[in-house]
PDB file of C-alpha atoms in Angstrom:
ATOM      1  CA  UNK A   1      15.703  -1.071  13.889  1.00 55.00           C
ATOM      2  CA  UNK A   2      15.848  -0.515  10.191  1.00 82.00           C
ATOM      3  CA  UNK A   3      12.960  -0.446   8.087  1.00 93.00           C
ATOM      4  CA  UNK A   4      12.745  -1.091   4.340  1.00 96.00           C
ATOM      5  CA  UNK A   5      15.141   0.721   2.247  1.00 96.00           C
ATOM      6  CA  UNK A   6      14.829   1.242  -1.257  1.00 97.00           C
ATOM      7  CA  UNK A   7      17.280   2.518  -3.910  1.00 96.00           C
ATOM      8  CA  UNK A   8      17.794   4.834  -5.796  1.00 97.00           C
ATOM      9  CA  UNK A   9      15.139   7.387  -4.413  1.00 95.00           C
ATOM     10  CA  UNK A  10      15.170   8.941  -7.613  1.00 97.00           C
ATOM     11  CA  UNK A  11      15.810   7.845 -11.094  1.00 98.00           C
ATOM     12  CA  UNK A  12      15.546   9.835 -14.341  1.00 98.00           C
ATOM     13  CA  UNK A  13      15.648   7.513 -17.481  1.00 97.00           C
ATOM     14  CA  UNK A  14      15.228   8.448 -20.887  1.00 97.00           C
ATOM     15  CA  UNK A  15      12.754   6.487 -23.044  1.00 97.00           C
ATOM     16  CA  UNK A  16      14.161   3.074 -23.988  1.00 97.00           C
ATOM     17  CA  UNK A  17      16.693   2.854 -21.134  1.00 97.00           C
ATOM     18  CA  UNK A  18      16.640   0.093 -18.850  1.00 98.00           C
ATOM     19  CA  UNK A  19      16.423   0.905 -15.156  1.00 98.00           C
ATOM     20  CA  UNK A  20      16.701  -1.347 -11.941  1.00 98.00           C
ATOM     21  CA  UNK A  21      15.255  -0.350  -8.337  1.00 98.00           C
ATOM     22  CA  UNK A  22      16.351  -2.207  -5.281  1.00 98.00           C
ATOM     23  CA  UNK A  23      14.479  -3.063  -2.206  1.00 98.00           C
ATOM     24  CA  UNK A  24      16.050  -3.902   1.062  1.00 98.00           C
ATOM     25  CA  UNK A  25      13.398  -5.895   3.198  1.00 97.00           C
ATOM     26  CA  UNK A  26      13.248  -5.838   6.856  1.00 96.00           C
ATOM     27  CA  UNK A  27      15.573  -8.711   7.891  1.00 95.00           C
ATOM     28  CA  UNK A  28      13.770 -11.818   8.324  1.00 93.00           C
ATOM     29  CA  UNK A  29      10.758 -10.616   6.574  1.00 94.00           C
ATOM     30  CA  UNK A  30       9.672 -13.770   4.481  1.00 93.00           C
ATOM     31  CA  UNK A  31       7.070 -11.730   2.095  1.00 93.00           C
ATOM     32  CA  UNK A  32       7.999  -8.980  -0.307  1.00 95.00           C
ATOM     33  CA  UNK A  33       5.661  -6.795  -2.525  1.00 96.00           C
ATOM     34  CA  UNK A  34       6.203  -4.301  -5.183  1.00 98.00           C
ATOM     35  CA  UNK A  35       3.570  -1.781  -5.914  1.00 98.00           C
ATOM     36  CA  UNK A  36       3.462   1.168  -8.171  1.00 98.00           C
ATOM     37  CA  UNK A  37       1.853   4.477  -7.566  1.00 96.00           C
ATOM     38  CA  UNK A  38       0.911   7.060 -10.261  1.00 95.00           C
ATOM     39  CA  UNK A  39       0.769  10.383  -9.476  1.00 91.00           C
ATOM     40  CA  UNK A  40      -2.356  10.968  -7.688  1.00 88.00           C
ATOM     41  CA  UNK A  41      -3.443   7.433  -7.427  1.00 92.00           C
ATOM     42  CA  UNK A  42      -3.457   4.720  -4.847  1.00 94.00           C
ATOM     43  CA  UNK A  43      -0.438   1.973  -5.040  1.00 96.00           C
ATOM     44  CA  UNK A  44      -1.288  -0.895  -7.418  1.00 97.00           C
ATOM     45  CA  UNK A  45      -0.013  -4.377  -6.829  1.00 96.00           C
ATOM     46  CA  UNK A  46       2.740  -5.537  -9.070  1.00 97.00           C
ATOM     47  CA  UNK A  47       4.135  -8.593  -8.100  1.00 96.00           C
ATOM     48  CA  UNK A  48       4.771 -10.768  -4.508  1.00 94.00           C
ATOM     49  CA  UNK A  49       7.183 -13.209  -3.340  1.00 94.00           C
ATOM     50  CA  UNK A  50       7.665 -15.347  -0.557  1.00 92.00           C
ATOM     51  CA  UNK A  51      11.629 -15.805   0.271  1.00 94.00           C
ATOM     52  CA  UNK A  52      12.800 -16.490  -2.920  1.00 95.00           C
ATOM     53  CA  UNK A  53       9.530 -17.537  -5.183  1.00 94.00           C
ATOM     54  CA  UNK A  54       7.751 -15.178  -7.110  1.00 94.00           C
ATOM     55  CA  UNK A  55       4.294 -16.608  -6.240  1.00 91.00           C
ATOM     56  CA  UNK A  56       2.435 -14.017  -8.023  1.00 91.00           C
ATOM     57  CA  UNK A  57       3.048 -11.619 -10.615  1.00 93.00           C
ATOM     58  CA  UNK A  58      -0.377 -10.942 -12.018  1.00 93.00           C
ATOM     59  CA  UNK A  59       0.201  -7.084 -11.715  1.00 94.00           C
ATOM     60  CA  UNK A  60       3.086  -6.325 -13.914  1.00 97.00           C
ATOM     61  CA  UNK A  61       1.907  -4.318 -16.680  1.00 95.00           C
ATOM     62  CA  UNK A  62       4.090  -6.299 -19.492  1.00 94.00           C
ATOM     63  CA  UNK A  63       6.577  -8.250 -20.292  1.00 95.00           C
ATOM     64  CA  UNK A  64       9.064  -5.226 -19.842  1.00 97.00           C
ATOM     65  CA  UNK A  65       8.582  -5.732 -16.315  1.00 98.00           C
ATOM     66  CA  UNK A  66      10.815  -8.257 -14.293  1.00 97.00           C
ATOM     67  CA  UNK A  67      11.289  -8.690 -10.883  1.00 98.00           C
ATOM     68  CA  UNK A  68      13.677 -11.204  -8.662  1.00 97.00           C
ATOM     69  CA  UNK A  69      14.837 -11.918  -5.231  1.00 97.00           C
ATOM     70  CA  UNK A  70      17.092 -14.791  -5.595  1.00 96.00           C
ATOM     71  CA  UNK A  71      18.283 -15.408  -2.080  1.00 94.00           C
ATOM     72  CA  UNK A  72      15.027 -14.490  -0.385  1.00 92.00           C
ATOM     73  CA  UNK A  73      16.141 -10.962   0.713  1.00 95.00           C
ATOM     74  CA  UNK A  74      16.919  -8.203  -1.553  1.00 98.00           C
ATOM     75  CA  UNK A  75      14.677  -7.913  -4.330  1.00 98.00           C
ATOM     76  CA  UNK A  76      15.184  -6.058  -7.434  1.00 98.00           C
ATOM     77  CA  UNK A  77      12.467  -4.641 -10.192  1.00 98.00           C
ATOM     78  CA  UNK A  78      13.878  -4.245 -13.828  1.00 98.00           C
ATOM     79  CA  UNK A  79      11.900  -2.650 -16.246  1.00 98.00           C
ATOM     80  CA  UNK A  80      13.390  -2.630 -19.897  1.00 98.00           C
ATOM     81  CA  UNK A  81      12.774  -0.181 -22.575  1.00 97.00           C
ATOM     82  CA  UNK A  82      11.151   2.469 -20.371  1.00 97.00           C
ATOM     83  CA  UNK A  83       8.354   4.292 -21.557  1.00 97.00           C
ATOM     84  CA  UNK A  84       6.813   7.692 -20.421  1.00 97.00           C
ATOM     85  CA  UNK A  85       3.880   5.817 -18.792  1.00 96.00           C
ATOM     86  CA  UNK A  86       5.990   3.536 -16.520  1.00 97.00           C
ATOM     87  CA  UNK A  87       6.819   7.221 -14.707  1.00 97.00           C
ATOM     88  CA  UNK A  88       5.778   6.442 -11.261  1.00 97.00           C
ATOM     89  CA  UNK A  89       6.857   5.749  -7.948  1.00 96.00           C
ATOM     90  CA  UNK A  90       7.988   2.028  -6.985  1.00 98.00           C
ATOM     91  CA  UNK A  91       7.341   0.990  -3.709  1.00 97.00           C
ATOM     92  CA  UNK A  92       8.365  -2.086  -2.051  1.00 97.00           C
ATOM     93  CA  UNK A  93       6.933  -3.616   1.451  1.00 96.00           C
ATOM     94  CA  UNK A  94       7.882  -6.607   3.271  1.00 95.00           C
ATOM     95  CA  UNK A  95       5.903  -8.588   6.005  1.00 93.00           C
ATOM     96  CA  UNK A  96       7.127 -11.399   8.638  1.00 90.00           C
ATOM     97  CA  UNK A  97       4.788 -13.881   7.752  1.00 81.00           C
ATOM     98  CA  UNK A  98       2.457 -15.128   5.164  1.00 75.00           C
ATOM     99  CA  UNK A  99      -0.716 -15.633   6.845  1.00 73.00           C
ATOM    100  CA  UNK A 100      -2.874 -13.885   9.283  1.00 72.00           C
ATOM    101  CA  UNK A 101      -2.968 -10.349  10.122  1.00 76.00           C
ATOM    102  CA  UNK A 102       0.890  -9.485   8.925  1.00 81.00           C
ATOM    103  CA  UNK A 103       1.563  -5.837   8.823  1.00 89.00           C
ATOM    104  CA  UNK A 104       3.226  -4.730   5.324  1.00 93.00           C
ATOM    105  CA  UNK A 105       5.820  -2.189   5.855  1.00 95.00           C
ATOM    106  CA  UNK A 106       6.513  -0.114   3.167  1.00 96.00           C
ATOM    107  CA  UNK A 107       9.928   1.378   1.738  1.00 96.00           C
ATOM    108  CA  UNK A 108      10.146   5.095   1.011  1.00 94.00           C
ATOM    109  CA  UNK A 109      10.065   4.272  -2.866  1.00 95.00           C
ATOM    110  CA  UNK A 110      11.707   5.082  -6.023  1.00 97.00           C
ATOM    111  CA  UNK A 111      10.427   7.764  -7.812  1.00 96.00           C
ATOM    112  CA  UNK A 112      10.880   6.897 -11.731  1.00 98.00           C
ATOM    113  CA  UNK A 113      10.513   9.809 -14.377  1.00 97.00           C
ATOM    114  CA  UNK A 114      10.946   8.744 -18.020  1.00 97.00           C
ATOM    115  CA  UNK A 115      11.714  11.568 -20.457  1.00 96.00           C
TER     116      UNK A 115
ATOM    117  CA  UNK B   1     -12.479  -8.943  -8.214  1.00 83.00           C
ATOM    118  CA  UNK B   2     -12.728  -6.038  -4.932  1.00 89.00           C
ATOM    119  CA  UNK B   3     -12.505  -2.650  -5.434  1.00 94.00           C
ATOM    120  CA  UNK B   4     -11.907   0.099  -3.127  1.00 97.00           C
ATOM    121  CA  UNK B   5     -13.412   3.523  -3.535  1.00 97.00           C
ATOM    122  CA  UNK B   6     -12.755   6.726  -1.802  1.00 98.00           C
ATOM    123  CA  UNK B   7     -15.030   9.371  -2.855  1.00 96.00           C
ATOM    124  CA  UNK B   8     -13.501  12.404  -0.932  1.00 97.00           C
ATOM    125  CA  UNK B   9     -10.075  13.347  -2.879  1.00 96.00           C
ATOM    126  CA  UNK B  10      -9.383  16.175  -0.475  1.00 97.00           C
ATOM    127  CA  UNK B  11     -10.401  16.940   3.270  1.00 97.00           C
ATOM    128  CA  UNK B  12     -10.039  19.956   5.456  1.00 97.00           C
ATOM    129  CA  UNK B  13     -10.054  19.979   9.462  1.00 98.00           C
ATOM    130  CA  UNK B  14      -9.577  22.616  11.930  1.00 98.00           C
ATOM    131  CA  UNK B  15      -6.778  21.897  14.534  1.00 97.00           C
ATOM    132  CA  UNK B  16      -8.099  19.906  17.630  1.00 97.00           C
ATOM    133  CA  UNK B  17     -11.249  19.322  15.469  1.00 97.00           C
ATOM    134  CA  UNK B  18     -12.723  15.777  14.292  1.00 98.00           C
ATOM    135  CA  UNK B  19     -12.900  14.557  10.749  1.00 98.00           C
ATOM    136  CA  UNK B  20     -14.152  11.668   9.181  1.00 98.00           C
ATOM    137  CA  UNK B  21     -12.658   9.959   6.150  1.00 98.00           C
ATOM    138  CA  UNK B  22     -15.134   7.796   3.796  1.00 98.00           C
ATOM    139  CA  UNK B  23     -14.327   4.629   2.276  1.00 98.00           C
ATOM    140  CA  UNK B  24     -16.298   1.835   0.378  1.00 98.00           C
ATOM    141  CA  UNK B  25     -15.220  -1.357  -0.812  1.00 97.00           C
ATOM    142  CA  UNK B  26     -16.626  -4.416  -2.707  1.00 96.00           C
ATOM    143  CA  UNK B  27     -16.165  -7.558  -2.299  1.00 92.00           C
ATOM    144  CA  UNK B  28     -18.073 -10.892  -2.735  1.00 89.00           C
ATOM    145  CA  UNK B  29     -15.671 -12.753   0.425  1.00 86.00           C
ATOM    146  CA  UNK B  30     -17.266 -12.680   3.893  1.00 85.00           C
ATOM    147  CA  UNK B  31     -13.783 -12.800   5.791  1.00 86.00           C
ATOM    148  CA  UNK B  32     -11.232 -10.110   4.724  1.00 90.00           C
ATOM    149  CA  UNK B  33      -9.440  -7.264   6.481  1.00 92.00           C
ATOM    150  CA  UNK B  34      -9.491  -3.469   6.061  1.00 95.00           C
ATOM    151  CA  UNK B  35      -6.691  -1.067   6.666  1.00 96.00           C
ATOM    152  CA  UNK B  36      -6.137   2.813   6.663  1.00 98.00           C
ATOM    153  CA  UNK B  37      -2.702   3.992   5.882  1.00 97.00           C
ATOM    154  CA  UNK B  38      -1.116   7.510   5.884  1.00 97.00           C
ATOM    155  CA  UNK B  39       1.042   8.601   3.551  1.00 95.00           C
ATOM    156  CA  UNK B  40       2.740  11.910   4.563  1.00 91.00           C
ATOM    157  CA  UNK B  41       4.657  14.036   1.874  1.00 84.00           C
ATOM    158  CA  UNK B  42       7.907  11.756   2.527  1.00 72.00           C
ATOM    159  CA  UNK B  43       6.151   8.994   1.048  1.00 71.00           C
ATOM    160  CA  UNK B  44       6.634   6.486   3.418  1.00 89.00           C
ATOM    161  CA  UNK B  45       3.227   4.676   3.911  1.00 93.00           C
ATOM    162  CA  UNK B  46       2.459   3.790   7.448  1.00 94.00           C
ATOM    163  CA  UNK B  47      -0.242   1.909   8.663  1.00 95.00           C
ATOM    164  CA  UNK B  48      -2.946   3.936  10.945  1.00 97.00           C
ATOM    165  CA  UNK B  49      -5.303   1.157  11.769  1.00 96.00           C
ATOM    166  CA  UNK B  50      -6.774  -1.792  10.833  1.00 95.00           C
ATOM    167  CA  UNK B  51     -10.072  -4.056  11.213  1.00 95.00           C
ATOM    168  CA  UNK B  52     -10.762  -7.796  10.678  1.00 91.00           C
ATOM    169  CA  UNK B  53     -14.098  -8.214   9.072  1.00 90.00           C
ATOM    170  CA  UNK B  54     -15.180 -11.119  11.320  1.00 88.00           C
ATOM    171  CA  UNK B  55     -14.547  -8.603  14.402  1.00 89.00           C
ATOM    172  CA  UNK B  56     -18.122  -6.800  14.861  1.00 85.00           C
ATOM    173  CA  UNK B  57     -16.228  -4.375  17.229  1.00 92.00           C
ATOM    174  CA  UNK B  58     -14.835  -1.116  15.733  1.00 95.00           C
ATOM    175  CA  UNK B  59     -10.961  -0.765  15.922  1.00 94.00           C
ATOM    176  CA  UNK B  60      -9.516   1.958  17.875  1.00 95.00           C
ATOM    177  CA  UNK B  61      -5.888   3.480  18.167  1.00 94.00           C
ATOM    178  CA  UNK B  62      -5.522   6.656  20.201  1.00 96.00           C
ATOM    179  CA  UNK B  63      -7.367   9.324  18.109  1.00 97.00           C
ATOM    180  CA  UNK B  64      -7.892   6.963  15.375  1.00 98.00           C
ATOM    181  CA  UNK B  65     -11.075   5.085  15.332  1.00 97.00           C
ATOM    182  CA  UNK B  66     -13.270   3.291  12.142  1.00 97.00           C
ATOM    183  CA  UNK B  67     -16.680   2.676  11.605  1.00 97.00           C
ATOM    184  CA  UNK B  68     -17.137  -0.557  10.322  1.00 96.00           C
ATOM    185  CA  UNK B  69     -20.225  -1.301   8.542  1.00 95.00           C
ATOM    186  CA  UNK B  70     -20.169  -4.744   6.977  1.00 94.00           C
ATOM    187  CA  UNK B  71     -23.335  -4.966   5.516  1.00 94.00           C
ATOM    188  CA  UNK B  72     -23.187  -1.645   3.932  1.00 96.00           C
ATOM    189  CA  UNK B  73     -19.269  -2.322   2.864  1.00 96.00           C
ATOM    190  CA  UNK B  74     -18.178   0.842   4.413  1.00 97.00           C
ATOM    191  CA  UNK B  75     -15.177   1.482   6.517  1.00 97.00           C
ATOM    192  CA  UNK B  76     -14.747   5.149   7.444  1.00 98.00           C
ATOM    193  CA  UNK B  77     -11.891   6.509   9.602  1.00 98.00           C
ATOM    194  CA  UNK B  78     -12.562   9.253  12.157  1.00 98.00           C
ATOM    195  CA  UNK B  79      -9.380  11.490  13.403  1.00 98.00           C
ATOM    196  CA  UNK B  80     -10.217  13.149  16.787  1.00 98.00           C
ATOM    197  CA  UNK B  81      -8.396  16.080  18.198  1.00 98.00           C
ATOM    198  CA  UNK B  82      -6.611  16.862  14.655  1.00 98.00           C
ATOM    199  CA  UNK B  83      -3.244  17.637  14.860  1.00 97.00           C
ATOM    200  CA  UNK B  84      -0.965  19.589  12.350  1.00 96.00           C
ATOM    201  CA  UNK B  85       1.408  16.159  11.711  1.00 94.00           C
ATOM    202  CA  UNK B  86      -1.914  14.150  10.712  1.00 96.00           C
ATOM    203  CA  UNK B  87      -1.731  15.952   7.654  1.00 96.00           C
ATOM    204  CA  UNK B  88      -1.048  13.429   4.954  1.00 96.00           C
ATOM    205  CA  UNK B  89      -2.789  11.327   1.935  1.00 96.00           C
ATOM    206  CA  UNK B  90      -4.692   8.554   3.607  1.00 98.00           C
ATOM    207  CA  UNK B  91      -5.550   5.490   1.911  1.00 98.00           C
ATOM    208  CA  UNK B  92      -7.906   2.888   2.547  1.00 98.00           C
ATOM    209  CA  UNK B  93      -7.082  -0.563   1.457  1.00 97.00           C
ATOM    210  CA  UNK B  94      -8.407  -4.107   1.354  1.00 95.00           C
ATOM    211  CA  UNK B  95      -6.674  -7.488   1.866  1.00 92.00           C
ATOM    212  CA  UNK B  96      -8.220 -11.107   1.576  1.00 85.00           C
ATOM    213  CA  UNK B  97      -7.482 -13.723   3.734  1.00 79.00           C
ATOM    214  CA  UNK B  98      -5.318 -16.236   1.827  1.00 67.00           C
ATOM    215  CA  UNK B  99      -5.908 -19.745   1.621  1.00 59.00           C
ATOM    216  CA  UNK B 100      -3.270 -21.943   2.582  1.00 51.00           C
ATOM    217  CA  UNK B 101      -0.635 -22.683  -0.352  1.00 50.00           C
ATOM    218  CA  UNK B 102       0.748 -19.262  -0.670  1.00 50.00           C
ATOM    219  CA  UNK B 103      -1.948 -17.105  -1.945  1.00 57.00           C
ATOM    220  CA  UNK B 104      -1.057 -13.278  -2.135  1.00 72.00           C
ATOM    221  CA  UNK B 105      -1.572 -10.987   0.636  1.00 81.00           C
ATOM    222  CA  UNK B 106      -1.580  -8.067  -1.803  1.00 89.00           C
ATOM    223  CA  UNK B 107      -3.303  -5.088  -0.632  1.00 93.00           C
ATOM    224  CA  UNK B 108      -5.997  -3.000  -2.815  1.00 95.00           C
ATOM    225  CA  UNK B 109      -5.753   0.485  -2.223  1.00 97.00           C
ATOM    226  CA  UNK B 110      -8.520   3.237  -3.003  1.00 97.00           C
ATOM    227  CA  UNK B 111      -7.244   6.391  -4.579  1.00 96.00           C
ATOM    228  CA  UNK B 112      -6.795   8.248  -1.476  1.00 97.00           C
ATOM    229  CA  UNK B 113      -7.889  11.337   0.266  1.00 98.00           C
ATOM    230  CA  UNK B 114      -5.516  14.222   1.367  1.00 97.00           C
ATOM    231  CA  UNK B 115      -5.919  15.580   4.695  1.00 97.00           C
ATOM    232  CA  UNK B 116      -4.932  19.388   5.444  1.00 97.00           C
ATOM    233  CA  UNK B 117      -5.120  20.381   8.808  1.00 97.00           C
ATOM    234  CA  UNK B 118      -5.743  24.108   9.227  1.00 96.00           C
ATOM    235  CA  UNK B 119      -4.271  25.600  12.782  1.00 95.00           C
TER     236      UNK B 119
END
């Protein structure tokens, strides 16, 4: 079956440009997570959706970061006025439920490079 | 806040040998989940093994097993009969058990251990 997909896989942006990163979770998965993984580091949590509701955005590093999941399936992470420190791999993960030991399935990530 | 520490940035093992990757964590919670994830060069994170803190028995998945020491807040991963395909970055992760009401199931990751497998 289809896993979590992300697009684009690679994105190069000039500093100051806006970017949009897309995540297609596994069909029927209620929970969706975004993580940011800097080079040589572990992923760090950005934000969490339960269906279309954004229940936790405590990890978003600044107000330039915005995420949405309007219909409870596909999610978009938008970064406005990109800065060099935004360069990282952005990982999306989804899980079936919200309680208990629900495994998070990860996408391949989008590698963002800001020049 | 919870933290996860992996003190071995890189490890190497000979094919068919056994290797142990270390992980310690800090939390004030009494119940939680712990995970080991594998991230091959293609970057898709894959779950290797998981442990529920309230279970005393160490989890095992084929060649992978953990040594969970709750009092010491230690959660090491043992890979037996190492194979070339085991070469990857390994991340230890912690997850709280959420209260009802939409608390986040977010994962808290360590910085990873890069495992090389020598033929």
